[in-house]
Short mmCIF file of C-alpha atoms and ligand atoms in Angstrom, two decimals:
data_model
loop_
_atom_site.label_atom_id
_atom_site.label_comp_id
_atom_site.label_asym_id
_atom_site.label_seq_id
_atom_site.Cartn_x
_atom_site.Cartn_y
_atom_site.Cartn_z
CA MET A 588 198.65 -28.36 -75.73
CA SER A 589 200.02 -29.36 -72.29
CA ILE A 590 200.71 -33.03 -71.56
CA ILE A 591 197.78 -33.06 -69.10
CA GLU A 592 195.41 -31.78 -71.79
CA LYS A 593 196.78 -34.35 -74.21
CA LEU A 594 196.29 -37.14 -71.68
CA GLN A 595 192.78 -35.91 -70.92
CA GLN A 596 191.84 -35.84 -74.58
CA LYS A 597 193.14 -39.35 -75.18
CA PHE A 598 191.65 -40.65 -71.91
CA GLU A 599 188.19 -39.33 -72.73
CA LYS A 600 188.28 -40.96 -76.14
CA ASN A 601 189.60 -44.29 -74.83
CA ALA A 602 187.43 -44.45 -71.72
CA LEU A 603 184.16 -43.60 -73.48
CA PRO A 604 183.40 -47.22 -74.52
CA THR A 605 183.88 -48.29 -70.88
CA ARG A 606 181.46 -45.62 -69.71
CA GLU A 607 178.93 -46.73 -72.31
CA ARG A 608 179.37 -50.35 -71.24
CA VAL A 609 178.98 -49.52 -67.54
CA ASN A 610 175.91 -47.37 -68.26
CA ARG A 611 174.44 -50.25 -70.23
CA LEU A 612 175.08 -52.61 -67.32
CA ARG A 613 173.38 -50.10 -65.02
CA LYS A 614 170.36 -49.53 -67.25
CA GLU A 615 169.74 -52.92 -68.84
CA TYR A 616 171.15 -55.43 -66.37
CA GLY A 617 170.70 -53.83 -62.97
CA ASP A 618 168.66 -56.83 -61.80
CA TYR A 619 171.17 -59.44 -63.07
CA VAL A 620 171.97 -61.81 -60.20
CA LEU A 621 175.73 -61.96 -59.68
CA GLY A 622 175.64 -64.89 -57.31
CA GLU A 623 174.72 -65.86 -53.82
CA TYR A 624 176.98 -65.34 -50.89
CA THR A 625 177.02 -66.83 -47.47
CA LEU A 626 177.29 -65.54 -43.96
CA GLY A 627 180.54 -67.51 -43.78
CA GLN A 628 181.99 -65.47 -46.64
CA VAL A 629 181.04 -62.20 -44.98
CA LEU A 630 182.62 -63.32 -41.70
CA ALA A 631 185.74 -64.43 -43.61
CA GLY A 632 186.36 -60.90 -44.86
CA GLN A 633 183.97 -60.91 -47.84
CA LYS A 634 186.23 -63.38 -49.66
CA GLY A 635 185.03 -64.36 -53.11
CA ILE A 636 182.14 -61.88 -53.21
CA GLN A 637 182.25 -59.95 -56.48
CA ALA A 638 181.30 -56.51 -55.26
CA LEU A 639 183.65 -54.05 -56.95
CA LEU A 640 184.19 -52.74 -60.46
CA CYS A 641 187.87 -52.50 -61.44
CA GLU A 642 189.11 -52.15 -65.02
CA THR A 643 192.86 -51.63 -64.60
CA SER A 644 193.75 -55.23 -63.73
CA ALA A 645 192.13 -58.61 -63.05
CA LEU A 646 193.42 -61.41 -60.82
CA ASP A 647 192.98 -65.08 -61.65
CA ALA A 648 193.53 -67.44 -58.70
CA ASN A 649 195.76 -69.76 -60.74
CA GLU A 650 197.31 -67.56 -63.37
CA GLY A 651 197.86 -64.39 -61.34
CA ILE A 652 197.54 -60.79 -62.36
CA ARG A 653 196.81 -59.34 -65.81
CA PHE A 654 197.01 -55.61 -66.39
CA ARG A 655 194.41 -54.61 -68.98
CA GLY A 656 194.59 -58.17 -70.24
CA TYR A 657 198.41 -58.50 -70.29
CA SER A 658 200.41 -60.80 -68.00
CA ILE A 659 203.74 -59.69 -66.48
CA PRO A 660 205.85 -61.78 -68.92
CA GLU A 661 203.89 -60.31 -71.84
CA LEU A 662 204.42 -56.77 -70.57
CA GLN A 663 208.13 -57.39 -70.17
CA GLY A 664 208.18 -57.76 -73.94
CA LEU A 665 205.65 -55.06 -74.82
CA LEU A 666 206.31 -52.04 -72.60
CA PRO A 667 208.96 -49.46 -73.57
CA LYS A 668 212.36 -49.79 -71.89
CA LEU A 669 215.42 -47.61 -71.57
CA ASP A 670 217.66 -50.49 -72.57
CA PRO A 671 216.35 -53.28 -74.84
CA ASN A 672 217.68 -55.93 -72.42
CA GLY A 673 216.46 -54.11 -69.32
CA GLU A 674 213.22 -53.88 -67.40
CA PRO A 675 210.04 -52.10 -68.56
CA LEU A 676 209.49 -48.51 -67.46
CA PRO A 677 206.65 -48.20 -64.91
CA GLU A 678 205.51 -45.05 -66.69
CA GLY A 679 204.34 -47.47 -69.39
CA ILE A 680 202.17 -49.64 -67.15
CA PHE A 681 200.51 -46.52 -65.71
CA TYR A 682 199.75 -45.35 -69.25
CA LEU A 683 198.37 -48.78 -70.13
CA MET A 684 196.16 -48.96 -67.03
CA LEU A 685 194.86 -45.42 -67.50
CA MET A 686 194.39 -45.42 -71.27
CA ASN A 687 193.64 -49.10 -71.94
CA GLU A 688 196.25 -48.87 -74.68
CA LEU A 689 199.94 -49.80 -74.90
CA PRO A 690 202.10 -46.66 -74.91
CA THR A 691 204.67 -45.68 -77.49
CA GLU A 692 208.21 -44.80 -76.41
CA ALA A 693 207.32 -41.12 -76.90
CA ASP A 694 204.23 -41.43 -74.62
CA VAL A 695 206.35 -42.94 -71.87
CA LYS A 696 209.10 -40.36 -72.25
CA GLU A 697 206.67 -37.46 -72.07
CA LEU A 698 204.89 -38.88 -69.03
CA GLY A 699 208.14 -39.59 -67.17
CA GLN A 700 209.45 -36.13 -68.01
CA TYR A 701 206.32 -34.51 -66.54
CA TRP A 702 206.74 -36.55 -63.35
CA VAL A 703 210.42 -35.73 -62.83
CA ASP A 704 209.92 -32.08 -63.83
CA ASN A 705 207.24 -31.77 -61.14
CA CYS A 706 208.94 -33.80 -58.40
CA ASP A 707 210.01 -30.90 -56.15
CA LEU A 708 208.30 -30.84 -52.77
CA PRO A 709 206.75 -27.65 -51.43
CA GLY A 710 208.81 -26.43 -48.45
CA TYR A 711 205.99 -27.03 -45.99
CA VAL A 712 206.01 -30.78 -46.70
CA ALA A 713 209.65 -31.04 -45.64
CA GLN A 714 208.79 -28.94 -42.58
CA VAL A 715 205.93 -31.26 -41.62
CA LEU A 716 208.12 -34.35 -42.09
CA SER A 717 210.95 -32.77 -40.12
CA ALA A 718 208.61 -32.31 -37.17
CA VAL A 719 207.84 -36.04 -36.99
CA PRO A 720 210.04 -38.05 -34.55
CA VAL A 721 212.68 -39.70 -36.72
CA ASP A 722 211.95 -43.14 -35.25
CA THR A 723 208.33 -42.97 -36.50
CA HIS A 724 207.74 -45.85 -38.91
CA PRO A 725 208.49 -44.79 -42.52
CA MET A 726 204.96 -45.76 -43.62
CA THR A 727 203.44 -43.42 -41.02
CA GLN A 728 205.77 -40.69 -42.26
CA PHE A 729 204.80 -41.48 -45.86
CA SER A 730 201.11 -41.14 -45.06
CA ILE A 731 201.78 -37.85 -43.24
CA GLY A 732 203.79 -36.54 -46.22
CA ILE A 733 200.97 -37.41 -48.64
CA LEU A 734 198.40 -35.70 -46.43
CA ALA A 735 200.62 -32.61 -46.16
CA LEU A 736 200.53 -32.35 -49.98
CA GLN A 737 196.71 -32.30 -49.92
CA LYS A 738 196.69 -28.54 -49.35
CA ASP A 739 197.35 -28.07 -53.07
CA SER A 740 194.65 -30.45 -54.32
CA LYS A 741 193.20 -29.13 -57.57
CA PHE A 742 190.19 -31.41 -57.20
CA ALA A 743 189.39 -30.03 -53.72
CA ALA A 744 189.78 -26.44 -55.00
CA ALA A 745 187.59 -27.08 -58.06
CA TYR A 746 184.94 -28.74 -55.89
CA ASN A 747 184.95 -25.72 -53.59
CA ASP A 748 184.45 -23.53 -56.65
CA GLY A 749 181.37 -25.57 -57.57
CA VAL A 750 182.70 -27.38 -60.64
CA SER A 751 180.18 -29.65 -62.40
CA LYS A 752 180.36 -33.38 -61.58
CA GLN A 753 180.98 -34.10 -65.29
CA GLU A 754 184.37 -32.42 -64.86
CA TYR A 755 185.46 -34.12 -61.62
CA TRP A 756 187.69 -36.64 -63.42
CA ARG A 757 189.74 -33.86 -65.08
CA TYR A 758 190.80 -32.37 -61.73
CA THR A 759 191.28 -35.86 -60.31
CA MET A 760 193.69 -36.57 -63.14
CA MET A 761 195.60 -33.34 -62.46
CA ASP A 762 196.03 -34.31 -58.79
CA VAL A 763 197.00 -37.86 -59.73
CA MET A 764 199.75 -36.61 -62.03
CA ASP A 765 201.07 -34.19 -59.39
CA LEU A 766 200.92 -36.76 -56.61
CA ILE A 767 202.73 -39.46 -58.62
CA ALA A 768 205.34 -36.85 -59.58
CA LYS A 769 206.01 -36.05 -55.92
CA LEU A 770 205.84 -39.49 -54.28
CA PRO A 771 209.50 -40.40 -55.06
CA SER A 772 210.59 -37.14 -53.40
CA VAL A 773 208.47 -37.83 -50.30
CA ALA A 774 209.92 -41.36 -50.12
CA ALA A 775 213.51 -40.19 -50.67
CA TYR A 776 213.10 -37.38 -48.12
CA ILE A 777 211.98 -39.87 -45.46
CA TYR A 778 214.78 -42.28 -46.38
CA ARG A 779 217.58 -39.70 -46.28
CA ARG A 780 216.28 -38.10 -43.10
CA LYS A 781 215.84 -41.37 -41.23
CA TYR A 782 218.89 -43.31 -42.35
CA LYS A 783 221.36 -40.85 -43.93
CA ASN A 784 221.72 -38.03 -41.41
CA ASN A 785 219.13 -35.80 -43.07
CA ASP A 786 221.55 -35.34 -45.95
CA HIS A 787 219.24 -34.82 -48.95
CA ILE A 788 220.05 -35.23 -52.64
CA ALA A 789 218.63 -32.97 -55.35
CA PRO A 790 216.67 -34.68 -58.14
CA ASN A 791 218.32 -35.44 -61.46
CA LYS A 792 215.64 -34.43 -63.94
CA SER A 793 217.36 -36.12 -66.85
CA LEU A 794 216.54 -39.53 -65.32
CA ASP A 795 213.37 -41.60 -65.62
CA TRP A 796 210.89 -41.63 -62.70
CA SER A 797 212.31 -44.79 -61.01
CA GLY A 798 215.92 -43.88 -61.80
CA ASN A 799 215.42 -40.48 -60.17
CA LEU A 800 213.90 -42.15 -57.08
CA ALA A 801 217.00 -44.38 -56.76
CA HIS A 802 219.23 -41.34 -57.31
CA MET A 803 217.48 -39.18 -54.66
CA MET A 804 217.81 -42.06 -52.20
CA GLY A 805 221.56 -42.11 -52.87
CA PHE A 806 221.85 -45.07 -55.26
CA ASP A 807 223.48 -44.12 -58.52
CA ASP A 808 224.57 -47.56 -59.66
CA ASP A 809 222.73 -49.13 -62.58
CA GLY A 810 221.74 -52.19 -60.52
CA LEU A 811 219.30 -50.54 -58.13
CA LYS A 812 217.90 -48.33 -60.88
CA ARG A 813 217.24 -51.41 -62.99
CA LEU A 814 215.63 -53.17 -60.03
CA MET A 815 213.49 -50.10 -59.24
CA ARG A 816 212.02 -50.20 -62.76
CA LEU A 817 210.94 -53.82 -62.29
CA TYR A 818 209.81 -53.23 -58.70
CA MET A 819 207.77 -50.13 -59.59
CA THR A 820 206.11 -52.02 -62.47
CA ILE A 821 205.08 -55.23 -60.71
CA HIS A 822 203.71 -53.71 -57.46
CA THR A 823 201.31 -51.28 -59.17
CA ASP A 824 197.97 -53.05 -59.11
CA HIS A 825 196.33 -56.31 -58.01
CA GLU A 826 192.71 -55.75 -59.06
CA GLY A 827 190.22 -53.83 -56.91
CA GLY A 828 189.60 -55.81 -53.73
CA ASN A 829 192.99 -55.81 -51.97
CA VAL A 830 193.16 -53.54 -48.94
CA SER A 831 195.09 -50.64 -50.56
CA ALA A 832 193.04 -50.60 -53.77
CA HIS A 833 189.76 -50.99 -51.94
CA ALA A 834 190.69 -48.32 -49.39
CA THR A 835 191.37 -45.91 -52.26
CA LYS A 836 188.01 -46.72 -53.87
CA LEU A 837 186.08 -46.49 -50.63
CA VAL A 838 187.50 -43.15 -49.54
CA ALA A 839 187.36 -41.74 -53.08
CA SER A 840 183.69 -42.72 -53.27
CA ALA A 841 182.98 -39.94 -50.73
CA LEU A 842 184.54 -37.55 -53.31
CA SER A 843 187.67 -37.23 -51.22
CA ASP A 844 190.53 -36.04 -53.42
CA PRO A 845 193.44 -38.28 -54.55
CA TYR A 846 195.69 -37.20 -51.65
CA LEU A 847 193.12 -38.16 -48.99
CA SER A 848 192.19 -41.36 -50.80
CA PHE A 849 195.76 -42.49 -51.41
CA ALA A 850 196.84 -41.74 -47.83
CA ALA A 851 194.06 -44.13 -46.72
CA ALA A 852 195.46 -46.75 -49.09
CA MET A 853 198.89 -46.36 -47.55
CA ASN A 854 197.53 -46.81 -44.05
CA GLY A 855 196.14 -50.15 -45.24
CA LEU A 856 199.31 -51.11 -47.08
CA ALA A 857 201.18 -50.54 -43.80
CA GLY A 858 199.45 -53.58 -42.24
CA PRO A 859 201.55 -56.76 -41.82
CA LEU A 860 199.02 -58.95 -43.64
CA HIS A 861 199.31 -56.62 -46.67
CA GLY A 862 202.32 -54.56 -47.83
CA LEU A 863 204.24 -54.57 -44.55
CA ALA A 864 204.81 -58.28 -45.21
CA ASN A 865 207.82 -57.26 -47.34
CA GLN A 866 209.69 -55.95 -44.27
CA GLU A 867 208.41 -58.82 -42.13
CA VAL A 868 209.88 -61.39 -44.53
CA ILE A 869 213.40 -60.00 -44.12
CA ARG A 870 213.01 -59.55 -40.38
CA TRP A 871 211.79 -63.14 -40.03
CA VAL A 872 214.57 -64.55 -42.26
CA TYR A 873 217.29 -62.64 -40.35
CA ASP A 874 215.83 -63.82 -37.02
CA MET A 875 215.89 -67.37 -38.35
CA LEU A 876 219.51 -67.18 -39.52
CA LYS A 877 220.55 -65.60 -36.22
CA GLU A 878 218.78 -68.17 -34.11
CA LEU A 879 220.15 -71.07 -36.17
CA GLY A 880 223.62 -69.52 -36.18
CA THR A 881 224.20 -70.15 -39.89
CA ASP A 882 223.72 -68.41 -43.25
CA THR A 883 223.10 -71.77 -44.95
CA PRO A 884 220.47 -73.61 -42.91
CA SER A 885 219.47 -77.14 -43.87
CA SER A 886 215.93 -77.98 -45.04
CA GLU A 887 215.26 -79.62 -41.70
CA GLN A 888 216.40 -76.56 -39.75
CA ILE A 889 214.14 -74.36 -41.90
CA ARG A 890 211.20 -76.72 -41.44
CA ASN A 891 211.65 -76.75 -37.67
CA TYR A 892 211.91 -72.97 -37.55
CA CYS A 893 208.71 -72.61 -39.60
CA GLU A 894 206.89 -75.02 -37.31
CA GLU A 895 208.05 -73.05 -34.28
CA THR A 896 206.75 -69.86 -35.89
CA LEU A 897 203.34 -71.45 -36.42
CA GLU A 898 203.30 -72.90 -32.90
CA LYS A 899 203.80 -69.38 -31.53
CA GLY A 900 200.59 -68.36 -33.34
CA ARG A 901 202.44 -66.26 -35.94
CA VAL A 902 202.22 -66.31 -39.71
CA ILE A 903 205.07 -67.10 -42.09
CA PRO A 904 205.37 -63.77 -43.89
CA GLY A 905 205.44 -63.71 -47.68
CA TYR A 906 203.40 -66.90 -48.03
CA GLY A 907 199.67 -67.26 -48.64
CA HIS A 908 197.15 -65.11 -50.42
CA ALA A 909 193.47 -64.26 -50.19
CA VAL A 910 192.86 -64.87 -53.92
CA LEU A 911 195.91 -66.57 -55.48
CA ARG A 912 196.19 -70.34 -55.33
CA LYS A 913 199.57 -70.69 -57.09
CA THR A 914 202.99 -69.04 -56.86
CA ASP A 915 202.56 -65.32 -57.46
CA PRO A 916 203.87 -64.34 -60.93
CA ARG A 917 205.30 -61.22 -59.26
CA TYR A 918 207.42 -63.58 -57.15
CA MET A 919 208.51 -65.39 -60.31
CA ALA A 920 209.43 -62.13 -62.09
CA GLN A 921 211.69 -61.23 -59.17
CA ARG A 922 213.14 -64.74 -59.05
CA GLU A 923 214.01 -64.50 -62.74
CA PHE A 924 215.64 -61.13 -62.11
CA ALA A 925 217.71 -62.70 -59.31
CA LEU A 926 218.71 -65.66 -61.48
CA LYS A 927 219.87 -63.20 -64.14
CA TYR A 928 221.66 -60.58 -62.04
CA LEU A 929 222.49 -62.10 -58.64
CA PRO A 930 222.51 -65.89 -59.00
CA ASN A 931 225.23 -66.35 -56.35
CA ASP A 932 223.77 -64.08 -53.69
CA PRO A 933 223.60 -66.08 -50.41
CA LEU A 934 220.34 -64.48 -49.24
CA PHE A 935 218.74 -65.30 -52.60
CA HIS A 936 219.76 -68.93 -51.99
CA THR A 937 218.02 -68.86 -48.61
CA ILE A 938 214.88 -67.35 -50.20
CA SER A 939 214.96 -70.13 -52.84
CA HIS A 940 215.48 -72.74 -50.14
CA LEU A 941 212.42 -71.43 -48.27
CA TYR A 942 210.41 -71.85 -51.48
CA GLU A 943 211.30 -75.57 -51.39
CA VAL A 944 210.36 -76.04 -47.74
CA VAL A 945 207.61 -73.62 -46.62
CA PRO A 946 204.72 -74.76 -48.88
CA ASP A 947 204.83 -78.29 -47.41
CA VAL A 948 204.88 -76.93 -43.86
CA LEU A 949 201.86 -74.71 -44.58
CA ARG A 950 200.00 -77.50 -46.38
CA ALA A 951 200.51 -79.73 -43.35
CA THR A 952 198.48 -77.31 -41.20
CA GLY A 953 195.44 -78.34 -43.21
CA LYS A 954 193.99 -74.83 -43.10
CA VAL A 955 196.12 -72.57 -45.29
CA ALA A 956 194.25 -72.02 -48.57
CA ASN A 957 197.39 -71.06 -50.53
CA PRO A 958 200.79 -72.33 -49.37
CA TRP A 959 202.73 -70.57 -52.14
CA PRO A 960 204.88 -67.42 -51.95
CA ASN A 961 203.48 -63.99 -52.77
CA VAL A 962 205.24 -60.87 -54.09
CA ASP A 963 206.60 -59.92 -50.66
CA ALA A 964 208.56 -63.14 -50.18
CA HIS A 965 211.14 -62.03 -52.73
CA SER A 966 211.47 -58.27 -52.92
CA GLY A 967 213.66 -57.67 -49.84
CA THR A 968 216.50 -59.93 -50.94
CA LEU A 969 216.88 -57.97 -54.21
CA LEU A 970 216.96 -54.62 -52.39
CA ILE A 971 219.53 -55.90 -49.89
CA HIS A 972 221.74 -57.11 -52.73
CA TYR A 973 222.04 -53.55 -54.04
CA GLY A 974 222.67 -52.08 -50.58
CA LEU A 975 219.17 -50.92 -49.65
CA VAL A 976 219.30 -52.72 -46.33
CA GLU A 977 216.91 -50.67 -44.17
CA TYR A 978 214.03 -53.10 -44.39
CA ASP A 979 211.50 -51.10 -42.39
CA PHE A 980 211.53 -48.74 -45.39
CA TYR A 981 210.49 -51.36 -47.95
CA THR A 982 206.74 -50.85 -47.75
CA VAL A 983 207.21 -47.20 -48.75
CA LEU A 984 208.66 -48.40 -52.07
CA PHE A 985 205.67 -50.71 -52.51
CA GLY A 986 203.47 -47.68 -51.81
CA VAL A 987 205.13 -45.50 -54.45
CA SER A 988 204.43 -48.20 -57.01
CA ARG A 989 200.89 -48.94 -55.80
CA ALA A 990 199.99 -45.31 -56.56
CA LEU A 991 200.21 -46.04 -60.29
CA GLY A 992 197.43 -48.63 -60.23
CA VAL A 993 195.02 -47.32 -57.66
CA LEU A 994 195.23 -43.73 -58.89
CA ALA A 995 194.73 -44.72 -62.54
CA SER A 996 191.61 -46.56 -61.32
CA MET A 997 190.51 -43.51 -59.37
CA VAL A 998 190.52 -41.30 -62.49
CA LEU A 999 188.40 -43.88 -64.28
CA ASP A 1000 186.03 -44.32 -61.31
CA ARG A 1001 185.44 -40.54 -61.32
CA TYR A 1002 184.86 -40.56 -65.07
CA LEU A 1003 182.36 -43.41 -64.68
CA GLY A 1004 180.64 -41.47 -61.89
CA LEU A 1005 180.75 -44.40 -59.46
CA PRO A 1006 178.57 -43.58 -56.46
CA LEU A 1007 179.23 -43.52 -52.72
CA GLU A 1008 180.06 -47.00 -51.39
CA ARG A 1009 177.74 -47.89 -48.56
CA PRO A 1010 177.26 -51.61 -47.83
CA LYS A 1011 174.73 -52.60 -45.18
CA SER A 1012 175.93 -53.98 -41.88
CA PHE A 1013 174.12 -56.16 -39.37
CA THR A 1014 174.41 -57.05 -35.72
CA SER A 1015 175.07 -60.68 -34.74
CA GLU A 1016 171.98 -60.65 -32.52
CA ALA A 1017 169.73 -59.49 -35.35
CA MET A 1018 171.29 -62.04 -37.70
CA LEU A 1019 170.71 -64.93 -35.29
CA ALA A 1020 167.13 -63.78 -34.70
CA LYS A 1021 166.57 -63.68 -38.47
CA ILE A 1022 168.03 -67.18 -38.92
CA ASP A 1023 165.96 -68.53 -35.99
CA ALA A 1024 162.81 -67.03 -37.50
CA THR A 1025 163.40 -68.89 -40.79
CA LYS A 1026 163.64 -72.19 -38.85
CA LYS A 1027 160.21 -71.82 -37.24
N1 HAX B 1462 201.44 -68.50 -42.29
C1 HAX B 1462 200.70 -69.03 -41.30
N2 HAX B 1462 199.37 -69.17 -41.35
C2 HAX B 1462 198.77 -68.77 -42.49
C3 HAX B 1462 199.48 -68.24 -43.57
C4 HAX B 1462 200.87 -68.09 -43.43
N3 HAX B 1462 201.63 -67.55 -44.39
N4 HAX B 1462 198.59 -67.94 -44.55
C5 HAX B 1462 197.37 -68.27 -44.09
N5 HAX B 1462 197.47 -68.76 -42.83
C6 HAX B 1462 196.39 -69.15 -41.94
C7 HAX B 1462 195.50 -67.97 -41.64
O1 HAX B 1462 196.10 -67.14 -40.64
C8 HAX B 1462 194.23 -68.63 -41.22
O2 HAX B 1462 194.41 -69.12 -39.90
P1 HAX B 1462 193.18 -69.11 -38.83
O3 HAX B 1462 192.11 -69.94 -39.44
O4 HAX B 1462 193.79 -69.67 -37.60
O5 HAX B 1462 192.77 -67.67 -38.69
C9 HAX B 1462 194.19 -69.85 -42.15
O6 HAX B 1462 195.54 -70.09 -42.57
C10 HAX B 1462 193.32 -69.66 -43.37
O7 HAX B 1462 193.72 -68.47 -44.02
P2 HAX B 1462 193.65 -68.35 -45.62
O8 HAX B 1462 192.21 -68.49 -45.99
O9 HAX B 1462 194.63 -69.27 -46.23
O10 HAX B 1462 194.21 -66.88 -45.88
P3 HAX B 1462 193.46 -65.46 -45.80
O11 HAX B 1462 192.82 -65.23 -47.10
O12 HAX B 1462 192.62 -65.37 -44.58
O13 HAX B 1462 194.70 -64.49 -45.59
C11 HAX B 1462 196.89 -63.71 -46.01
C12 HAX B 1462 195.60 -64.23 -46.63
C13 HAX B 1462 197.78 -63.16 -47.11
C14 HAX B 1462 196.55 -62.57 -45.03
C15 HAX B 1462 197.59 -64.85 -45.26
O14 HAX B 1462 197.95 -65.86 -46.18
C16 HAX B 1462 198.81 -64.40 -44.48
O15 HAX B 1462 198.65 -63.98 -43.32
N6 HAX B 1462 200.04 -64.50 -45.08
C17 HAX B 1462 201.25 -63.99 -44.44
C18 HAX B 1462 201.34 -62.47 -44.55
C19 HAX B 1462 201.61 -62.04 -45.98
O16 HAX B 1462 202.49 -62.55 -46.65
N7 HAX B 1462 200.87 -61.03 -46.45
C20 HAX B 1462 201.05 -60.46 -47.80
C21 HAX B 1462 200.01 -60.95 -48.78
C22 HAX B 1462 200.17 -60.36 -50.17
C23 HAX B 1462 199.98 -58.90 -50.13
O17 HAX B 1462 198.93 -58.35 -49.88
N8 HAX B 1462 201.03 -58.19 -50.32
O18 HAX B 1462 201.04 -56.89 -50.10
#
């Protein structure tokens, strides 16, 4: 039996109770009132409105993310690792999110082997990427590379052949496995072309998925490989409503295949209020250090610089969150990594210093709902430490990881037969008229 058939067999068995539960909710509780929502919430970006089903992870405002019920510190102990003192393998968190079951070492090894064995890019993808101006933002190139791969979608081909809707999830899973296998190669191709004179590096298929990504980008030291395993694990999923996860769900709900759906997610991740914040943090910190003329600014200098940023009508990148109301546990996981492996790094000290100063500055505005750092406040400093200094590339790495969560969800959504998403919109004129009518 192939690994895909094995995964499908296990998935069907493990996902059946979820399908039964969702069908029960549909049949028996369709008229259950979830809550009321206000016009204010809609105009604030639908914040706090529970309107999406997502099983792979759940986000608590104070505690942070749990993947299938497990927190990041718990998973650091429970997921298989290459080295007992190292970081978990992201293959394991994908398996957990997809199967709702912790993987064995053998599960993770088999999955990772499939991904690296299938990482080679078709020649036409390299041709498409080579035609893009090299100064095009890496996230735009990433989205183009993903779309170029769509030609080989097994879901799209099966749909064209008239496959039954009961079988959609099987072809979705095949595409998901192929796409995840190829994303590190797309990312590495863009990286080597843009920053390393188009000098490409062949995959090393004896490495794990993250290790091979680091290798193809040109980093063969243990440090970056170790960091990649943590990075690729913690950026995977953040429940269903964030822009990249929701974009995947929305586009997939039209029965678009995983390539089309995931490219949409990446276009959302490329926004500065979402994933692009990881490059913006480093850009903003470097601008600050340059303007202040020091690598070790005082708290007062940092405070003044933050206030200037706010006065200019800009945000302080890496701080704030639409759901979280405490420090992001993904920030803390990276901080612990830094304390363990790079405690004397000067940029890490600046990032830690910001953590002491920025929350008070944001609180003083009186309007910021969450003054604490999010995942993006910390990731750049770790990458820079290991020599990955091209910060406009960072969101691509976030994107490679995000695939694991949103595409695991997509397989499940197809299995559950979730319908087309189609909320109702209104015009402001009609809304005011409606409100006026209720006052009469
Ligand atoms: N700096 C300055 N102002 C901020 C701020 C920050 N870091 N965070 C929030 N605010 C402002 C908002 O811009 C908003 O101002 P206006 O009323 O003038 O429009 C006000 O505070 C209220 O916003 P909020 O309710 O606290 O936050 P939202 O839910 O609207 O937005 C954001 C959440 C993450 C977009 C926001 O906090 C932000 O812009 N942060 C900086 C960018 C960032 O780090 N993004 C990454 C978030 C995590 C993520 O998705 N990673 O991929």
